[in-house]
mmCIF file with all atom_site columns, N, CA and C in Angstrom:
data_model
loop_
_atom_site.group_PDB
_atom_site.id
_atom_site.type_symbol
_atom_site.label_atom_id
_atom_site.label_alt_id
_atom_site.label_comp_id
_atom_site.label_asym_id
_atom_site.label_entity_id
_atom_site.label_seq_id
_atom_site.pdbx_PDB_ins_code
_atom_site.Cartn_x
_atom_site.Cartn_y
_atom_site.Cartn_z
_atom_site.occupancy
_atom_site.B_iso_or_equiv
_atom_site.pdbx_formal_charge
_atom_site.auth_seq_id
_atom_site.auth_comp_id
_atom_site.auth_asym_id
_atom_site.auth_atom_id
_atom_site.pdbx_PDB_model_num
ATOM 1   N N  . LYS A 1 1  ? 19.865  34.153 -2.650 1.00 0.00 ? 1  LYS A N  1
ATOM 2   C CA . LYS A 1 1  ? 18.692  34.341 -1.793 1.00 0.00 ? 1  LYS A CA 1
ATOM 3   C C  . LYS A 1 1  ? 18.643  33.233 -0.750 1.00 0.00 ? 1  LYS A C  1
ATOM 4   N N  . PRO A 1 2  ? 18.186  33.579 0.449  1.00 0.00 ? 2  PRO A N  1
ATOM 5   C CA . PRO A 1 2  ? 18.042  32.526 1.459  1.00 0.00 ? 2  PRO A CA 1
ATOM 6   C C  . PRO A 1 2  ? 17.000  31.499 1.026  1.00 0.00 ? 2  PRO A C  1
ATOM 7   N N  . LEU A 1 3  ? 17.171  30.291 1.492  1.00 0.00 ? 3  LEU A N  1
ATOM 8   C CA . LEU A 1 3  ? 16.272  29.211 1.114  1.00 0.00 ? 3  LEU A CA 1
ATOM 9   C C  . LEU A 1 3  ? 14.837  29.457 1.556  1.00 0.00 ? 3  LEU A C  1
ATOM 10  N N  . ARG A 1 4  ? 14.653  30.166 2.632  1.00 0.00 ? 4  ARG A N  1
ATOM 11  C CA . ARG A 1 4  ? 13.298  30.386 3.156  1.00 0.00 ? 4  ARG A CA 1
ATOM 12  C C  . ARG A 1 4  ? 12.878  31.843 3.025  1.00 0.00 ? 4  ARG A C  1
ATOM 13  N N  . SER A 1 5  ? 13.221  32.442 1.942  1.00 0.00 ? 5  SER A N  1
ATOM 14  C CA . SER A 1 5  ? 12.818  33.830 1.731  1.00 0.00 ? 5  SER A CA 1
ATOM 15  C C  . SER A 1 5  ? 11.306  33.879 1.531  1.00 0.00 ? 5  SER A C  1
ATOM 16  N N  . PRO A 1 6  ? 10.689  35.002 1.821  1.00 0.00 ? 6  PRO A N  1
ATOM 17  C CA . PRO A 1 6  ? 9.231   35.113 1.636  1.00 0.00 ? 6  PRO A CA 1
ATOM 18  C C  . PRO A 1 6  ? 8.797   34.798 0.211  1.00 0.00 ? 6  PRO A C  1
ATOM 19  N N  . GLU A 1 7  ? 9.629   35.171 -0.771 1.00 0.00 ? 7  GLU A N  1
ATOM 20  C CA . GLU A 1 7  ? 9.283   34.881 -2.166 1.00 0.00 ? 7  GLU A CA 1
ATOM 21  C C  . GLU A 1 7  ? 9.238   33.375 -2.413 1.00 0.00 ? 7  GLU A C  1
ATOM 22  N N  . MET A 1 8  ? 10.179  32.643 -1.843 1.00 0.00 ? 8  MET A N  1
ATOM 23  C CA . MET A 1 8  ? 10.224  31.185 -2.024 1.00 0.00 ? 8  MET A CA 1
ATOM 24  C C  . MET A 1 8  ? 9.049   30.520 -1.313 1.00 0.00 ? 8  MET A C  1
ATOM 25  N N  . LEU A 1 9  ? 8.719   30.994 -0.115 1.00 0.00 ? 9  LEU A N  1
ATOM 26  C CA . LEU A 1 9  ? 7.625   30.396 0.644  1.00 0.00 ? 9  LEU A CA 1
ATOM 27  C C  . LEU A 1 9  ? 6.293   30.599 -0.059 1.00 0.00 ? 9  LEU A C  1
ATOM 28  N N  . GLU A 1 10 ? 6.125   31.697 -0.767 1.00 0.00 ? 10 GLU A N  1
ATOM 29  C CA . GLU A 1 10 ? 4.881   31.947 -1.495 1.00 0.00 ? 10 GLU A CA 1
ATOM 30  C C  . GLU A 1 10 ? 4.690   30.962 -2.642 1.00 0.00 ? 10 GLU A C  1
ATOM 31  N N  . LYS A 1 11 ? 5.783   30.422 -3.164 1.00 0.00 ? 11 LYS A N  1
ATOM 32  C CA . LYS A 1 11 ? 5.719   29.518 -4.308 1.00 0.00 ? 11 LYS A CA 1
ATOM 33  C C  . LYS A 1 11 ? 5.446   28.064 -3.898 1.00 0.00 ? 11 LYS A C  1
ATOM 34  N N  . ILE A 1 12 ? 5.569   27.761 -2.617 1.00 0.00 ? 12 ILE A N  1
ATOM 35  C CA . ILE A 1 12 ? 5.342   26.401 -2.146 1.00 0.00 ? 12 ILE A CA 1
ATOM 36  C C  . ILE A 1 12 ? 3.840   26.163 -2.045 1.00 0.00 ? 12 ILE A C  1
ATOM 37  N N  . PRO A 1 13 ? 3.312   25.161 -2.771 1.00 0.00 ? 13 PRO A N  1
ATOM 38  C CA . PRO A 1 13 ? 1.863   24.919 -2.710 1.00 0.00 ? 13 PRO A CA 1
ATOM 39  C C  . PRO A 1 13 ? 1.463   24.383 -1.334 1.00 0.00 ? 13 PRO A C  1
ATOM 40  N N  . THR A 1 14 ? 0.292   24.781 -0.889 1.00 0.00 ? 14 THR A N  1
ATOM 41  C CA . THR A 1 14 ? -0.210  24.242 0.365  1.00 0.00 ? 14 THR A CA 1
ATOM 42  C C  . THR A 1 14 ? -1.019  22.989 0.049  1.00 0.00 ? 14 THR A C  1
ATOM 43  N N  . VAL A 1 15 ? -0.940  22.036 0.933  1.00 0.00 ? 15 VAL A N  1
ATOM 44  C CA . VAL A 1 15 ? -1.625  20.759 0.744  1.00 0.00 ? 15 VAL A CA 1
ATOM 45  C C  . VAL A 1 15 ? -2.644  20.605 1.854  1.00 0.00 ? 15 VAL A C  1
ATOM 46  N N  . ALA A 1 16 ? -3.855  20.188 1.488  1.00 0.00 ? 16 ALA A N  1
ATOM 47  C CA . ALA A 1 16 ? -4.885  19.944 2.490  1.00 0.00 ? 16 ALA A CA 1
ATOM 48  C C  . ALA A 1 16 ? -4.421  18.814 3.398  1.00 0.00 ? 16 ALA A C  1
ATOM 49  N N  . PRO A 1 17 ? -4.729  18.886 4.676  1.00 0.00 ? 17 PRO A N  1
ATOM 50  C CA . PRO A 1 17 ? -4.361  17.791 5.569  1.00 0.00 ? 17 PRO A CA 1
ATOM 51  C C  . PRO A 1 17 ? -4.966  16.470 5.074  1.00 0.00 ? 17 PRO A C  1
ATOM 52  N N  . LEU A 1 18 ? -4.227  15.398 5.260  1.00 0.00 ? 18 LEU A N  1
ATOM 53  C CA . LEU A 1 18 ? -4.692  14.078 4.845  1.00 0.00 ? 18 LEU A CA 1
ATOM 54  C C  . LEU A 1 18 ? -5.145  13.287 6.063  1.00 0.00 ? 18 LEU A C  1
ATOM 55  N N  . LEU A 1 19 ? -6.201  12.507 5.881  1.00 0.00 ? 19 LEU A N  1
ATOM 56  C CA . LEU A 1 19 ? -6.758  11.690 6.957  1.00 0.00 ? 19 LEU A CA 1
ATOM 57  C C  . LEU A 1 19 ? -6.530  10.219 6.660  1.00 0.00 ? 19 LEU A C  1
ATOM 58  N N  . THR A 1 20 ? -6.180  9.468  7.685  1.00 0.00 ? 20 THR A N  1
ATOM 59  C CA . THR A 1 20 ? -6.045  8.020  7.561  1.00 0.00 ? 20 THR A CA 1
ATOM 60  C C  . THR A 1 20 ? -7.419  7.374  7.707  1.00 0.00 ? 20 THR A C  1
ATOM 61  N N  . ILE A 1 21 ? -7.480  6.089  7.432  1.00 0.00 ? 21 ILE A N  1
ATOM 62  C CA . ILE A 1 21 ? -8.749  5.367  7.553  1.00 0.00 ? 21 ILE A CA 1
ATOM 63  C C  . ILE A 1 21 ? -9.257  5.396  8.994  1.00 0.00 ? 21 ILE A C  1
ATOM 64  N N  . HIS A 1 22 ? -8.341  5.363  9.947  1.00 0.00 ? 22 HIS A N  1
ATOM 65  C CA . HIS A 1 22 ? -8.753  5.394  11.360 1.00 0.00 ? 22 HIS A CA 1
ATOM 66  C C  . HIS A 1 22 ? -9.306  6.765  11.739 1.00 0.00 ? 22 HIS A C  1
ATOM 67  N N  . GLU A 1 23 ? -8.741  7.822  11.168 1.00 0.00 ? 23 GLU A N  1
ATOM 68  C CA . GLU A 1 23 ? -9.254  9.163  11.435 1.00 0.00 ? 23 GLU A CA 1
ATOM 69  C C  . GLU A 1 23 ? -10.629 9.357  10.801 1.00 0.00 ? 23 GLU A C  1
ATOM 70  N N  . VAL A 1 24 ? -10.811 8.836  9.583  1.00 0.00 ? 24 VAL A N  1
ATOM 71  C CA . VAL A 1 24 ? -12.118 8.919  8.933  1.00 0.00 ? 24 VAL A CA 1
ATOM 72  C C  . VAL A 1 24 ? -13.143 8.113  9.732  1.00 0.00 ? 24 VAL A C  1
ATOM 73  N N  . ALA A 1 25 ? -12.740 6.944  10.207 1.00 0.00 ? 25 ALA A N  1
ATOM 74  C CA . ALA A 1 25 ? -13.637 6.133  11.040 1.00 0.00 ? 25 ALA A CA 1
ATOM 75  C C  . ALA A 1 25 ? -14.025 6.906  12.303 1.00 0.00 ? 25 ALA A C  1
ATOM 76  N N  . GLY A 1 26 ? -13.092 7.633  12.878 1.00 0.00 ? 26 GLY A N  1
ATOM 77  C CA . GLY A 1 26 ? -13.394 8.442  14.057 1.00 0.00 ? 26 GLY A CA 1
ATOM 78  C C  . GLY A 1 26 ? -14.391 9.546  13.754 1.00 0.00 ? 26 GLY A C  1
ATOM 79  N N  . ILE A 1 27 ? -14.248 10.166 12.599 1.00 0.00 ? 27 ILE A N  1
ATOM 80  C CA . ILE A 1 27 ? -15.174 11.233 12.202 1.00 0.00 ? 27 ILE A CA 1
ATOM 81  C C  . ILE A 1 27 ? -16.586 10.682 12.053 1.00 0.00 ? 27 ILE A C  1
ATOM 82  N N  . PHE A 1 28 ? -16.709 9.500  11.416 1.00 0.00 ? 28 PHE A N  1
ATOM 83  C CA . PHE A 1 28 ? -18.026 8.907  11.190 1.00 0.00 ? 28 PHE A CA 1
ATOM 84  C C  . PHE A 1 28 ? -18.479 8.020  12.352 1.00 0.00 ? 28 PHE A C  1
ATOM 85  N N  . LYS A 1 29 ? -17.647 7.909  13.369 1.00 0.00 ? 29 LYS A N  1
ATOM 86  C CA . LYS A 1 29 ? -17.951 7.099  14.561 1.00 0.00 ? 29 LYS A CA 1
ATOM 87  C C  . LYS A 1 29 ? -18.339 5.669  14.176 1.00 0.00 ? 29 LYS A C  1
ATOM 88  N N  . CYS A 1 30 ? -17.444 5.062  13.402 1.00 0.00 ? 30 CYS A N  1
ATOM 89  C CA . CYS A 1 30 ? -17.636 3.671  12.990 1.00 0.00 ? 30 CYS A CA 1
ATOM 90  C C  . CYS A 1 30 ? -16.265 2.996  12.970 1.00 0.00 ? 30 CYS A C  1
ATOM 91  N N  . CYS A 1 31 ? -16.231 1.749  12.571 1.00 0.00 ? 31 CYS A N  1
ATOM 92  C CA . CYS A 1 31 ? -14.963 1.019  12.532 1.00 0.00 ? 31 CYS A CA 1
ATOM 93  C C  . CYS A 1 31 ? -14.291 1.177  11.168 1.00 0.00 ? 31 CYS A C  1
ATOM 94  N N  . ARG A 1 32 ? -13.045 0.801  11.114 1.00 0.00 ? 32 ARG A N  1
ATOM 95  C CA . ARG A 1 32 ? -12.251 0.878  9.888  1.00 0.00 ? 32 ARG A CA 1
ATOM 96  C C  . ARG A 1 32 ? -12.909 0.106  8.756  1.00 0.00 ? 32 ARG A C  1
ATOM 97  N N  . ARG A 1 33 ? -13.409 -1.082 9.055  1.00 0.00 ? 33 ARG A N  1
ATOM 98  C CA . ARG A 1 33 ? -14.027 -1.926 8.027  1.00 0.00 ? 33 ARG A CA 1
ATOM 99  C C  . ARG A 1 33 ? -15.270 -1.258 7.440  1.00 0.00 ? 33 ARG A C  1
ATOM 100 N N  . SER A 1 34 ? -16.040 -0.564 8.255  1.00 0.00 ? 34 SER A N  1
ATOM 101 C CA . SER A 1 34 ? -17.216 0.159  7.748  1.00 0.00 ? 34 SER A CA 1
ATOM 102 C C  . SER A 1 34 ? -16.804 1.253  6.776  1.00 0.00 ? 34 SER A C  1
ATOM 103 N N  . VAL A 1 35 ? -15.697 1.940  7.063  1.00 0.00 ? 35 VAL A N  1
ATOM 104 C CA . VAL A 1 35 ? -15.195 2.971  6.149  1.00 0.00 ? 35 VAL A CA 1
ATOM 105 C C  . VAL A 1 35 ? -14.811 2.321  4.822  1.00 0.00 ? 35 VAL A C  1
ATOM 106 N N  . GLU A 1 36 ? -14.138 1.175  4.877  1.00 0.00 ? 36 GLU A N  1
ATOM 107 C CA . GLU A 1 36 ? -13.754 0.465  3.650  1.00 0.00 ? 36 GLU A CA 1
ATOM 108 C C  . GLU A 1 36 ? -14.994 0.106  2.826  1.00 0.00 ? 36 GLU A C  1
ATOM 109 N N  . LYS A 1 37 ? -16.028 -0.416 3.496  1.00 0.00 ? 37 LYS A N  1
ATOM 110 C CA . LYS A 1 37 ? -17.256 -0.812 2.793  1.00 0.00 ? 37 LYS A CA 1
ATOM 111 C C  . LYS A 1 37 ? -17.959 0.397  2.199  1.00 0.00 ? 37 LYS A C  1
ATOM 112 N N  . MET A 1 38 ? -18.098 1.477  2.983  1.00 0.00 ? 38 MET A N  1
ATOM 113 C CA . MET A 1 38 ? -18.785 2.677  2.482  1.00 0.00 ? 38 MET A CA 1
ATOM 114 C C  . MET A 1 38 ? -18.055 3.272  1.286  1.00 0.00 ? 38 MET A C  1
ATOM 115 N N  . ALA A 1 39 ? -16.733 3.277  1.326  1.00 0.00 ? 39 ALA A N  1
ATOM 116 C CA . ALA A 1 39 ? -15.952 3.808  0.205  1.00 0.00 ? 39 ALA A CA 1
ATOM 117 C C  . ALA A 1 39 ? -16.126 2.915  -1.025 1.00 0.00 ? 39 ALA A C  1
ATOM 118 N N  . ALA A 1 40 ? -16.111 1.599  -0.840 1.00 0.00 ? 40 ALA A N  1
ATOM 119 C CA . ALA A 1 40 ? -16.267 0.659  -1.956 1.00 0.00 ? 40 ALA A CA 1
ATOM 120 C C  . ALA A 1 40 ? -17.648 0.789  -2.593 1.00 0.00 ? 40 ALA A C  1
ATOM 121 N N  . LEU A 1 41 ? -18.657 1.092  -1.781 1.00 0.00 ? 41 LEU A N  1
ATOM 122 C CA . LEU A 1 41 ? -20.025 1.229  -2.289 1.00 0.00 ? 41 LEU A CA 1
ATOM 123 C C  . LEU A 1 41 ? -20.327 2.633  -2.813 1.00 0.00 ? 41 LEU A C  1
ATOM 124 N N  . GLY A 1 42 ? -19.356 3.539  -2.690 1.00 0.00 ? 42 GLY A N  1
ATOM 125 C CA . GLY A 1 42 ? -19.563 4.904  -3.163 1.00 0.00 ? 42 GLY A CA 1
ATOM 126 C C  . GLY A 1 42 ? -20.400 5.749  -2.228 1.00 0.00 ? 42 GLY A C  1
ATOM 127 N N  . GLN A 1 43 ? -20.546 5.310  -0.983 1.00 0.00 ? 43 GLN A N  1
ATOM 128 C CA . GLN A 1 43 ? -21.352 6.057  -0.012 1.00 0.00 ? 43 GLN A CA 1
ATOM 129 C C  . GLN A 1 43 ? -20.585 7.223  0.594  1.00 0.00 ? 43 GLN A C  1
ATOM 130 N N  . ILE A 1 44 ? -19.271 7.160  0.537  1.00 0.00 ? 44 ILE A N  1
ATOM 131 C CA . ILE A 1 44 ? -18.395 8.246  0.972  1.00 0.00 ? 44 ILE A CA 1
ATOM 132 C C  . ILE A 1 44 ? -17.314 8.393  -0.095 1.00 0.00 ? 44 ILE A C  1
ATOM 133 N N  . PRO A 1 45 ? -16.573 9.501  -0.093 1.00 0.00 ? 45 PRO A N  1
ATOM 134 C CA . PRO A 1 45 ? -15.483 9.628  -1.062 1.00 0.00 ? 45 PRO A CA 1
ATOM 135 C C  . PRO A 1 45 ? -14.523 8.438  -0.960 1.00 0.00 ? 45 PRO A C  1
ATOM 136 N N  . LYS A 1 46 ? -14.007 8.003  -2.102 1.00 0.00 ? 46 LYS A N  1
ATOM 137 C CA . LYS A 1 46 ? -13.135 6.833  -2.130 1.00 0.00 ? 46 LYS A CA 1
ATOM 138 C C  . LYS A 1 46 ? -11.746 7.098  -1.573 1.00 0.00 ? 46 LYS A C  1
ATOM 139 N N  . GLY A 1 47 ? -11.329 8.351  -1.543 1.00 0.00 ? 47 GLY A N  1
ATOM 140 C CA . GLY A 1 47 ? -9.971  8.635  -1.122 1.00 0.00 ? 47 GLY A CA 1
ATOM 141 C C  . GLY A 1 47 ? -9.001  8.201  -2.212 1.00 0.00 ? 47 GLY A C  1
ATOM 142 N N  . PHE A 1 48 ? -7.756  8.026  -1.863 1.00 0.00 ? 48 PHE A N  1
ATOM 143 C CA . PHE A 1 48 ? -6.743  7.609  -2.833 1.00 0.00 ? 48 PHE A CA 1
ATOM 144 C C  . PHE A 1 48 ? -5.650  6.842  -2.115 1.00 0.00 ? 48 PHE A C  1
ATOM 145 N N  . LEU A 1 49 ? -4.898  6.083  -2.878 1.00 0.00 ? 49 LEU A N  1
ATOM 146 C CA . LEU A 1 49 ? -3.824  5.274  -2.313 1.00 0.00 ? 49 LEU A CA 1
ATOM 147 C C  . LEU A 1 49 ? -2.481  5.971  -2.472 1.00 0.00 ? 49 LEU A C  1
ATOM 148 N N  . ILE A 1 50 ? -1.705  5.906  -1.426 1.00 0.00 ? 50 ILE A N  1
ATOM 149 C CA . ILE A 1 50 ? -0.284  6.234  -1.493 1.00 0.00 ? 50 ILE A CA 1
ATOM 150 C C  . ILE A 1 50 ? 0.401   4.979  -0.988 1.00 0.00 ? 50 ILE A C  1
ATOM 151 N N  . GLY A 1 51 ? 0.989   4.267  -1.915 1.00 0.00 ? 51 GLY A N  1
ATOM 152 C CA . GLY A 1 51 ? 1.496   2.939  -1.580 1.00 0.00 ? 51 GLY A CA 1
ATOM 153 C C  . GLY A 1 51 ? 0.303   2.037  -1.315 1.00 0.00 ? 51 GLY A C  1
ATOM 154 N N  . LYS A 1 52 ? 0.274   1.412  -0.165 1.00 0.00 ? 52 LYS A N  1
ATOM 155 C CA . LYS A 1 52 ? -0.860  0.556  0.203  1.00 0.00 ? 52 LYS A CA 1
ATOM 156 C C  . LYS A 1 52 ? -1.816  1.254  1.156  1.00 0.00 ? 52 LYS A C  1
ATOM 157 N N  . ARG A 1 53 ? -1.543  2.496  1.444  1.00 0.00 ? 53 ARG A N  1
ATOM 158 C CA . ARG A 1 53 ? -2.307  3.238  2.448  1.00 0.00 ? 53 ARG A CA 1
ATOM 159 C C  . ARG A 1 53 ? -3.362  4.118  1.787  1.00 0.00 ? 53 ARG A C  1
ATOM 160 N N  . ARG A 1 54 ? -4.623  3.963  2.187  1.00 0.00 ? 54 ARG A N  1
ATOM 161 C CA . ARG A 1 54 ? -5.694  4.802  1.664  1.00 0.00 ? 54 ARG A CA 1
ATOM 162 C C  . ARG A 1 54 ? -5.802  6.044  2.529  1.00 0.00 ? 54 ARG A C  1
ATOM 163 N N  . LEU A 1 55 ? -5.856  7.200  1.863  1.00 0.00 ? 55 LEU A N  1
ATOM 164 C CA . LEU A 1 55 ? -5.940  8.483  2.538  1.00 0.00 ? 55 LEU A CA 1
ATOM 165 C C  . LEU A 1 55 ? -7.061  9.308  1.928  1.00 0.00 ? 55 LEU A C  1
ATOM 166 N N  . TRP A 1 56 ? -7.564  10.249 2.694  1.00 0.00 ? 56 TRP A N  1
ATOM 167 C CA . TRP A 1 56 ? -8.598  11.170 2.249  1.00 0.00 ? 56 TRP A CA 1
ATOM 168 C C  . TRP A 1 56 ? -8.130  12.579 2.538  1.00 0.00 ? 56 TRP A C  1
ATOM 169 N N  . ARG A 1 57 ? -8.456  13.510 1.630  1.00 0.00 ? 57 ARG A N  1
ATOM 170 C CA . ARG A 1 57 ? -8.216  14.917 1.931  1.00 0.00 ? 57 ARG A CA 1
ATOM 171 C C  . ARG A 1 57 ? -9.273  15.342 2.946  1.00 0.00 ? 57 ARG A C  1
ATOM 172 N N  . ALA A 1 58 ? -8.851  16.059 3.961  1.00 0.00 ? 58 ALA A N  1
ATOM 173 C CA . ALA A 1 58 ? -9.794  16.537 4.976  1.00 0.00 ? 58 ALA A CA 1
ATOM 174 C C  . ALA A 1 58 ? -10.866 17.403 4.324  1.00 0.00 ? 58 ALA A C  1
ATOM 175 N N  . THR A 1 59 ? -10.493 18.161 3.304  1.00 0.00 ? 59 THR A N  1
ATOM 176 C CA . THR A 1 59 ? -11.460 19.026 2.622  1.00 0.00 ? 59 THR A CA 1
ATOM 177 C C  . THR A 1 59 ? -12.531 18.201 1.901  1.00 0.00 ? 59 THR A C  1
ATOM 178 N N  . ASP A 1 60 ? -12.150 17.032 1.376  1.00 0.00 ? 60 ASP A N  1
ATOM 179 C CA . ASP A 1 60 ? -13.132 16.168 0.707  1.00 0.00 ? 60 ASP A CA 1
ATOM 180 C C  . ASP A 1 60 ? -14.152 15.626 1.704  1.00 0.00 ? 60 ASP A C  1
ATOM 181 N N  . ILE A 1 61 ? -13.681 15.223 2.873  1.00 0.00 ? 61 ILE A N  1
ATOM 182 C CA . ILE A 1 61 ? -14.591 14.702 3.908  1.00 0.00 ? 61 ILE A CA 1
ATOM 183 C C  . ILE A 1 61 ? -15.476 15.837 4.420  1.00 0.00 ? 61 ILE A C  1
ATOM 184 N N  . ASP A 1 62 ? -14.900 17.018 4.639  1.00 0.00 ? 62 ASP A N  1
ATOM 185 C CA . ASP A 1 62 ? -15.689 18.173 5.088  1.00 0.00 ? 62 ASP A CA 1
ATOM 186 C C  . ASP A 1 62 ? -16.777 18.512 4.078  1.00 0.00 ? 62 ASP A C  1
ATOM 187 N N  . ALA A 1 63 ? -16.420 18.528 2.796  1.00 0.00 ? 63 ALA A N  1
ATOM 188 C CA . ALA A 1 63 ? -17.395 18.859 1.745  1.00 0.00 ? 63 ALA A CA 1
ATOM 189 C C  . ALA A 1 63 ? -18.486 17.796 1.670  1.00 0.00 ? 63 ALA A C  1
ATOM 190 N N  . PHE A 1 64 ? -18.107 16.539 1.827  1.00 0.00 ? 64 PHE A N  1
ATOM 191 C CA . PHE A 1 64 ? -19.085 15.449 1.808  1.00 0.00 ? 64 PHE A CA 1
ATOM 192 C C  . PHE A 1 64 ? -20.091 15.620 2.943  1.00 0.00 ? 64 PHE A C  1
ATOM 193 N N  . ILE A 1 65 ? -19.598 15.887 4.130  1.00 0.00 ? 65 ILE A N  1
ATOM 194 C CA . ILE A 1 65 ? -20.476 16.063 5.294  1.00 0.00 ? 65 ILE A CA 1
ATOM 195 C C  . ILE A 1 65 ? -21.367 17.295 5.109  1.00 0.00 ? 65 ILE A C  1
ATOM 196 N N  . ALA A 1 66 ? -20.792 18.377 4.605  1.00 0.00 ? 66 ALA A N  1
ATOM 197 C CA . ALA A 1 66 ? -21.578 19.597 4.372  1.00 0.00 ? 66 ALA A CA 1
ATOM 198 C C  . ALA A 1 66 ? -22.677 19.335 3.348  1.00 0.00 ? 66 ALA A C  1
ATOM 199 N N  . GLY A 1 67 ? -22.361 18.575 2.321  1.00 0.00 ? 67 GLY A N  1
ATOM 200 C CA . GLY A 1 67 ? -23.362 18.235 1.309  1.00 0.00 ? 67 GLY A CA 1
ATOM 201 C C  . GLY A 1 67 ? -24.488 17.391 1.877  1.00 0.00 ? 67 GLY A C  1
ATOM 202 N N  . LYS A 1 68 ? -24.142 16.443 2.741  1.00 0.00 ? 68 LYS A N  1
ATOM 203 C CA . LYS A 1 68 ? -25.162 15.623 3.385  1.00 0.00 ? 68 LYS A CA 1
ATOM 204 C C  . LYS A 1 68 ? -26.029 16.468 4.310  1.00 0.00 ? 68 LYS A C  1
ATOM 205 N N  . ALA A 1 69 ? -25.408 17.400 5.016  1.00 0.00 ? 69 ALA A N  1
ATOM 206 C CA . ALA A 1 69 ? -26.163 18.269 5.931  1.00 0.00 ? 69 ALA A CA 1
ATOM 207 C C  . ALA A 1 69 ? -27.109 19.169 5.141  1.00 0.00 ? 69 ALA A C  1
ATOM 208 N N  . GLU A 1 70 ? -26.674 19.669 3.998  1.00 0.00 ? 70 GLU A N  1
ATOM 209 C CA . GLU A 1 70 ? -27.533 20.506 3.154  1.00 0.00 ? 70 GLU A CA 1
ATOM 210 C C  . GLU A 1 70 ? -28.714 19.683 2.596  1.00 0.00 ? 70 GLU A C  1
ATOM 211 N N  . GLY A 1 71 ? -28.440 18.451 2.218  1.00 0.00 ? 71 GLY A N  1
ATOM 212 C CA . GLY A 1 71 ? -29.491 17.580 1.676  1.00 0.00 ? 71 GLY A CA 1
ATOM 213 C C  . GLY A 1 71 ? -30.519 17.184 2.707  1.00 0.00 ? 71 GLY A C  1
ATOM 214 N N  . ALA A 1 72 ? -30.148 17.266 3.981  1.00 0.00 ? 72 ALA A N  1
ATOM 215 C CA . ALA A 1 72 ? -31.071 16.870 5.052  1.00 0.00 ? 72 ALA A CA 1
ATOM 216 C C  . ALA A 1 72 ? -32.064 17.989 5.394  1.00 0.00 ? 72 ALA A C  1
ATOM 217 N N  . LYS A 1 73 ? -31.800 19.177 4.875  1.00 0.00 ? 73 LYS A N  1
ATOM 218 C CA . LYS A 1 73 ? -32.697 20.310 5.198  1.00 0.00 ? 73 LYS A CA 1
ATOM 219 C C  . LYS A 1 73 ? -33.964 20.249 4.389  1.00 0.00 ? 73 LYS A C  1
#
């Protein structure tokens, strides 16, 4: 079978896009250090480390924002 057959592609899991600390800071319109503090205080999702780099799933940030928007109603 070819390496990229439709059957093989269906078996490959999809991964949510990952955001860097600078991208998260851009979303919240704050600086990198503020993102670090908010994550340490549990005010935003903590994300996870890959090596020394902290990353967040875009879906986690979206869900967090949606939850805050729902709570504001």
